[in-house]
PDB file of C-alpha atoms in Angstrom:
ATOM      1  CA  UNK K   1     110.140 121.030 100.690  1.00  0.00           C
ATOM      2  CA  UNK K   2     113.589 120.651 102.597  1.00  0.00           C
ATOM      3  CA  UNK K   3     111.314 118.335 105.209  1.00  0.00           C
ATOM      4  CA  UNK K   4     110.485 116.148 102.411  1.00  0.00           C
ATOM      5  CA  UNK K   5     113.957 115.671 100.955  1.00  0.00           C
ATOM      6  CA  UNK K   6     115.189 115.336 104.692  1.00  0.00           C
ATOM      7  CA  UNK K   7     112.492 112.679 105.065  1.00  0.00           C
ATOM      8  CA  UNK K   8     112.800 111.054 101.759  1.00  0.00           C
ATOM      9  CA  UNK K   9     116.805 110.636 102.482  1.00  0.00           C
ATOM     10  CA  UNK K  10     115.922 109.174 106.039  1.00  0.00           C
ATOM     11  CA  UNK K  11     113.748 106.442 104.874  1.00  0.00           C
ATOM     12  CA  UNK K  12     115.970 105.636 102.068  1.00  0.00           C
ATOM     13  CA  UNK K  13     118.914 105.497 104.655  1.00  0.00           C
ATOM     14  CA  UNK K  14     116.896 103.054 107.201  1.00  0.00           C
ATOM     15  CA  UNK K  15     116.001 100.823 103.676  1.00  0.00           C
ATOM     16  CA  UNK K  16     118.919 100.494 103.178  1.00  0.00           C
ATOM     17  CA  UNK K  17     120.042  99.435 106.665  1.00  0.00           C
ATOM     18  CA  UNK K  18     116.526  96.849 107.033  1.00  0.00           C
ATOM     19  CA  UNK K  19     118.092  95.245 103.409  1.00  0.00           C
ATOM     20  CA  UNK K  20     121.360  94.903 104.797  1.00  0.00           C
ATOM     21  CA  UNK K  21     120.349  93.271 108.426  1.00  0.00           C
ATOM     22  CA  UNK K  22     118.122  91.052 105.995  1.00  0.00           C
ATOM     23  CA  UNK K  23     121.476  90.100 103.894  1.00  0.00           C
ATOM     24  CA  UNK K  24     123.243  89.689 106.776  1.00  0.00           C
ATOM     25  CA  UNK K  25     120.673  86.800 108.304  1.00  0.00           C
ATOM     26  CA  UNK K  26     120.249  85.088 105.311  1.00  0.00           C
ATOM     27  CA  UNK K  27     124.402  85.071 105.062  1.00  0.00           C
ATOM     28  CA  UNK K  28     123.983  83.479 108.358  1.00  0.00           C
ATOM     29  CA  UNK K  29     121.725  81.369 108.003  1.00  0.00           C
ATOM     30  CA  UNK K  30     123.474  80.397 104.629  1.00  0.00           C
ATOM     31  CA  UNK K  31     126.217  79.748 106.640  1.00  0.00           C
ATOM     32  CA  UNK K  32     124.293  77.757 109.611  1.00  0.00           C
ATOM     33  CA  UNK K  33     123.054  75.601 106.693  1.00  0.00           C
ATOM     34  CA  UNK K  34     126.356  74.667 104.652  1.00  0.00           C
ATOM     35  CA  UNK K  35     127.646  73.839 108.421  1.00  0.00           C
ATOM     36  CA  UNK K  36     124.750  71.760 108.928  1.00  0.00           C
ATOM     37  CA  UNK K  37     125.256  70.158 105.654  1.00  0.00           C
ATOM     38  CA  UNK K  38     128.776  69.762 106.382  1.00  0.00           C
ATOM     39  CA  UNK K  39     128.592  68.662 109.621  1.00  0.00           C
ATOM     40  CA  UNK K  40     125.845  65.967 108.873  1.00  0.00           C
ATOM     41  CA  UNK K  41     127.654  64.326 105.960  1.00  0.00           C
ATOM     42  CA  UNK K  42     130.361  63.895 108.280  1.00  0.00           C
ATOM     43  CA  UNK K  43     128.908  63.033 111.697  1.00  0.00           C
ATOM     44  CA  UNK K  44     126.328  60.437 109.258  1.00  0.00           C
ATOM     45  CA  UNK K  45     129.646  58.681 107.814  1.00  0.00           C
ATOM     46  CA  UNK K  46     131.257  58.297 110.677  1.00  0.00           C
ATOM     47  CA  UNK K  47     128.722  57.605 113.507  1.00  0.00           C
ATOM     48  CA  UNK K  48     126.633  55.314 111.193  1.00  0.00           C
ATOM     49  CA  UNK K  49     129.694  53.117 110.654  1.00  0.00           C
ATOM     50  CA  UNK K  50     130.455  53.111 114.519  1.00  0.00           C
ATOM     51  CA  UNK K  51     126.757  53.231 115.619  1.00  0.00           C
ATOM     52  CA  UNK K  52     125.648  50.451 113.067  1.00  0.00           C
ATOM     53  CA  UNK K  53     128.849  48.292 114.476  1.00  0.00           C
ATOM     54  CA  UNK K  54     127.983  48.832 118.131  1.00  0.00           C
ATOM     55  CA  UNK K  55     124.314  48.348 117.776  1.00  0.00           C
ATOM     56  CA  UNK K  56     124.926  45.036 115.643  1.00  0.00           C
ATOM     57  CA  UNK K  57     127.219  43.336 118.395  1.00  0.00           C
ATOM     58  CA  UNK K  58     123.757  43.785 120.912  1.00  0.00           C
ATOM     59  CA  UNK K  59     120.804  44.089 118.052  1.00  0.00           C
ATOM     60  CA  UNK K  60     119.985  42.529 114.977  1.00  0.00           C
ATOM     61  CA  UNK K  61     121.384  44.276 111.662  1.00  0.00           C
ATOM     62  CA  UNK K  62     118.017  45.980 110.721  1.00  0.00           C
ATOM     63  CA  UNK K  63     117.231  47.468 114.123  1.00  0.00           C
ATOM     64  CA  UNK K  64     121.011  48.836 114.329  1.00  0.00           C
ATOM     65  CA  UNK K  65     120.361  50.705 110.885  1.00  0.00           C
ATOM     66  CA  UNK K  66     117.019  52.301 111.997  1.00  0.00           C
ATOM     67  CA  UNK K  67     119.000  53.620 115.128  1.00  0.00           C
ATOM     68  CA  UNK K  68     121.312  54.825 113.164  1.00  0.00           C
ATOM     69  CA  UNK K  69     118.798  56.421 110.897  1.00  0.00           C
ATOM     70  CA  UNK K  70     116.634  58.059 113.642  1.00  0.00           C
ATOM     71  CA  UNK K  71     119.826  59.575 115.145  1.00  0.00           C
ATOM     72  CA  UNK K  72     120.951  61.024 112.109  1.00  0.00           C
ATOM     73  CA  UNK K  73     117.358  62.251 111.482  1.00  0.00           C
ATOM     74  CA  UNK K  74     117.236  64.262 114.731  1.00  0.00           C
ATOM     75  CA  UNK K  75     120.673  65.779 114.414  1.00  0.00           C
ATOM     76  CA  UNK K  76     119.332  67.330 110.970  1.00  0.00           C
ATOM     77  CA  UNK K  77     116.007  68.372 112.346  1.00  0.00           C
ATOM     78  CA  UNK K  78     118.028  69.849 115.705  1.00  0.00           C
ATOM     79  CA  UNK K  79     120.166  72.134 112.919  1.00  0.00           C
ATOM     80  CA  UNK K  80     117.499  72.966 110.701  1.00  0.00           C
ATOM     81  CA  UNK K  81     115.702  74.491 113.660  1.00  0.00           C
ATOM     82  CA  UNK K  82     119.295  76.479 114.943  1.00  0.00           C
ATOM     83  CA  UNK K  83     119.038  78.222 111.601  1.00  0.00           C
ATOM     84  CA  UNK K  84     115.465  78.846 111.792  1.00  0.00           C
ATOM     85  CA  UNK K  85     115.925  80.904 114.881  1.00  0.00           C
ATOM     86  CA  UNK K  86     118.079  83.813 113.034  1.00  0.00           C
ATOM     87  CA  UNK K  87     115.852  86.961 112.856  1.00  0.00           C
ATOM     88  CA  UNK K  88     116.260  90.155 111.858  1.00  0.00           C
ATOM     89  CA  UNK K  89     113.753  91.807 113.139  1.00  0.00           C
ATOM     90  CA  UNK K  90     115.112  92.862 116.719  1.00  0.00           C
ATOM     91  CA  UNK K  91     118.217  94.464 114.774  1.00  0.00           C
ATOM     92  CA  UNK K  92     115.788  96.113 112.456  1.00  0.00           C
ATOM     93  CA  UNK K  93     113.116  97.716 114.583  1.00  0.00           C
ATOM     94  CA  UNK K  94     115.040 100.928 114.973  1.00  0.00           C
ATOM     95  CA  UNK K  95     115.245 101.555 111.228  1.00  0.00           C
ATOM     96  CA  UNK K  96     111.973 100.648 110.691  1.00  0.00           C
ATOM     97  CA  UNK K  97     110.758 103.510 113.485  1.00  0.00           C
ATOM     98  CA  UNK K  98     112.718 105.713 111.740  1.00  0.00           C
ATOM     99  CA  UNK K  99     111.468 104.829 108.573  1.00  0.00           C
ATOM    100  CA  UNK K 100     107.492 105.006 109.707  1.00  0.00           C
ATOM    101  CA  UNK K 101     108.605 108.651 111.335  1.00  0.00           C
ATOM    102  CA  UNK K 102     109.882 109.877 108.026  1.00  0.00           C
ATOM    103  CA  UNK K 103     106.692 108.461 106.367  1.00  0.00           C
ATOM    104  CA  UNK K 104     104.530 110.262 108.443  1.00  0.00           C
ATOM    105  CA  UNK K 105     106.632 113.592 108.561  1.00  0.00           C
ATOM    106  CA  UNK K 106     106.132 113.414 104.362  1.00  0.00           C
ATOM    107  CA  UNK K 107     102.382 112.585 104.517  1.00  0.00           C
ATOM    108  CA  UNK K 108     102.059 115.724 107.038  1.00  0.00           C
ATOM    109  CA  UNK K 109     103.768 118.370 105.086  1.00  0.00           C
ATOM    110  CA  UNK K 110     101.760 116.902 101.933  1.00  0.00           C
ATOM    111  CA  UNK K 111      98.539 117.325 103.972  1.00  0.00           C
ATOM    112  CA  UNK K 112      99.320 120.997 104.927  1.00  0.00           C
ATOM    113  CA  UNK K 113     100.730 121.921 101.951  1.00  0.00           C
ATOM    114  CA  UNK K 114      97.612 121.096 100.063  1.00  0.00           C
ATOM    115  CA  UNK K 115      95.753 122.688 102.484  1.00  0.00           C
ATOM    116  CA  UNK K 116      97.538 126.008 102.266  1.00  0.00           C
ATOM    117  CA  UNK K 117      96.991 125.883  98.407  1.00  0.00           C
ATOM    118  CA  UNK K 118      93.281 125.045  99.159  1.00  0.00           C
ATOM    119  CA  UNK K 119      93.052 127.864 101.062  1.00  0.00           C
ATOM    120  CA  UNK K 120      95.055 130.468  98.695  1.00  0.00           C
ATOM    121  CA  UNK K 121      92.983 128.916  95.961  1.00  0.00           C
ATOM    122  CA  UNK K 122      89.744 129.842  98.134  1.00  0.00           C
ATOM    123  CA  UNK K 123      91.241 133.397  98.793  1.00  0.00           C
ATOM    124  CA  UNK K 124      91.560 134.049  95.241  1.00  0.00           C
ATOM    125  CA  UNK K 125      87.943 133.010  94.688  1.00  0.00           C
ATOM    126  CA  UNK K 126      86.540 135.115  97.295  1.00  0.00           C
ATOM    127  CA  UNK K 127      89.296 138.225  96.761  1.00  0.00           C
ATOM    128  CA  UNK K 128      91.408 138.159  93.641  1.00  0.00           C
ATOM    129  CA  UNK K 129      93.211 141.300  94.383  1.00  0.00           C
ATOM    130  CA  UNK K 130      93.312 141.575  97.970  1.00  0.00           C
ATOM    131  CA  UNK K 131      94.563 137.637  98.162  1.00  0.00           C
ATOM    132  CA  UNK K 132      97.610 138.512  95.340  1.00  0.00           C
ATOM    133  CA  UNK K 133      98.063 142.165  96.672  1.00  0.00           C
ATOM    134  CA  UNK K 134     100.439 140.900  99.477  1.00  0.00           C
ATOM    135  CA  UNK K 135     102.601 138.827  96.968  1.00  0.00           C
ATOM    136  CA  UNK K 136     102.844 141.537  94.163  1.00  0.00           C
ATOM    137  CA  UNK K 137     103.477 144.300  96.527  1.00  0.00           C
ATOM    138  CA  UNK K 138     106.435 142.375  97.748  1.00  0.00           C
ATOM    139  CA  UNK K 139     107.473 141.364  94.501  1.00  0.00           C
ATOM    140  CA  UNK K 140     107.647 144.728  93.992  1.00  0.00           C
ATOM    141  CA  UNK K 141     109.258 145.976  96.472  1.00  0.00           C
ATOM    142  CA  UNK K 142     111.710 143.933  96.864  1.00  0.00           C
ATOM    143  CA  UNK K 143     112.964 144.735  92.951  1.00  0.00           C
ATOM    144  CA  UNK K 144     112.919 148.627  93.857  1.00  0.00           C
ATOM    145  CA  UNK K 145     115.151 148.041  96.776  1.00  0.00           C
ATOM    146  CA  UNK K 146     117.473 145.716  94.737  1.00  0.00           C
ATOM    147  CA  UNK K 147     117.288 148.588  92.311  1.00  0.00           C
ATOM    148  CA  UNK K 148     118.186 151.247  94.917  1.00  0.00           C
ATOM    149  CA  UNK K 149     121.089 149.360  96.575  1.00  0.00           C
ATOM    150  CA  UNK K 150     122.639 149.186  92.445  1.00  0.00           C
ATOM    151  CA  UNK K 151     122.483 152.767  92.287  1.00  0.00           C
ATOM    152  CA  UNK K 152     123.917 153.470  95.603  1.00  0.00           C
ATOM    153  CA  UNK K 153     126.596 150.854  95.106  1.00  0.00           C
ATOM    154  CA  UNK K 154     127.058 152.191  91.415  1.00  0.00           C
ATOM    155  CA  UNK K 155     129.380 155.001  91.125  1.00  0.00           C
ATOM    156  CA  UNK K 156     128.403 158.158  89.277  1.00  0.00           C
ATOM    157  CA  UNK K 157     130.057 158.681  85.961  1.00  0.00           C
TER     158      UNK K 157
END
């Protein structure tokens, strides 16, 4: 049972550091958005105002705007994708070993413990008291010894 309580803690442990890789992307790419945001309200202000001045000295008014438009279009698209590319999976794969090791480790000691209790239970079947004579003989034993060591240890009054 100590295996399974080892195991148990391990793949809570590597849960818990999967969730936090996964917290710490989406901060990221939290972050990589609001500066996106940021960064495009400004850059749209300012370079549409420029852009749509420069373009309308050389281009008619409409055909400066869509410029303008397409240009602020890509920038969004080109930041959208920067914050698509943050992945936690190459800081999580690791954990997630560790975790499918644990996993198996449980599912293992599960499968032989059941099959040493299938095979008591078939020993008791076949041989009631030869399959419990080991156990009981120990049993008692072991409380005629503990007995024996309190008289020993026990003075004589």
């Amino acid at each position: 049972m100590s295996r399974i309580s080892r195991n148990i803690s391990i793949i809570l442990r590597a849960e818990r550091l999967i969730a936090q890789r996964h917290v710490a992307v989406a901060a990221r790419r939290t972050s990589f958005y609001a500066a996106a945001g940021l960064a495009a309200g400004l850059a749209v202000i300012m370079l549409n105002v420029a852009g749509f001045f420069w373009l309308s000295a050389t281009l008619s008014k409409p055909l400066a705007a869509l410029i303008m438009a397409g240009a602020n279009l890509l920038l969004g698209v080109i930041l959208v994708l920067m914050a698509n590319t943050q992945n936690a999976q190459a800081d999580t794969t690791a954990a997630v070993e560790l975790r499918d090791m644990a996993l198996l480790d449980i599912e293992t000691e599960i499968k032989d413990t059941l099959s040493d209790a299938r095979n008591t239970v078939t020993g008791i079947r076949r041989d009631p008291l030869g399959a419990l004579t080991p156990d009981v003989i120990s049993a008692i034993l072991s409380t005629l010894i503990k007995y024996a060591k309190r008289r020993r240890d026990k003075p004589e009054q």
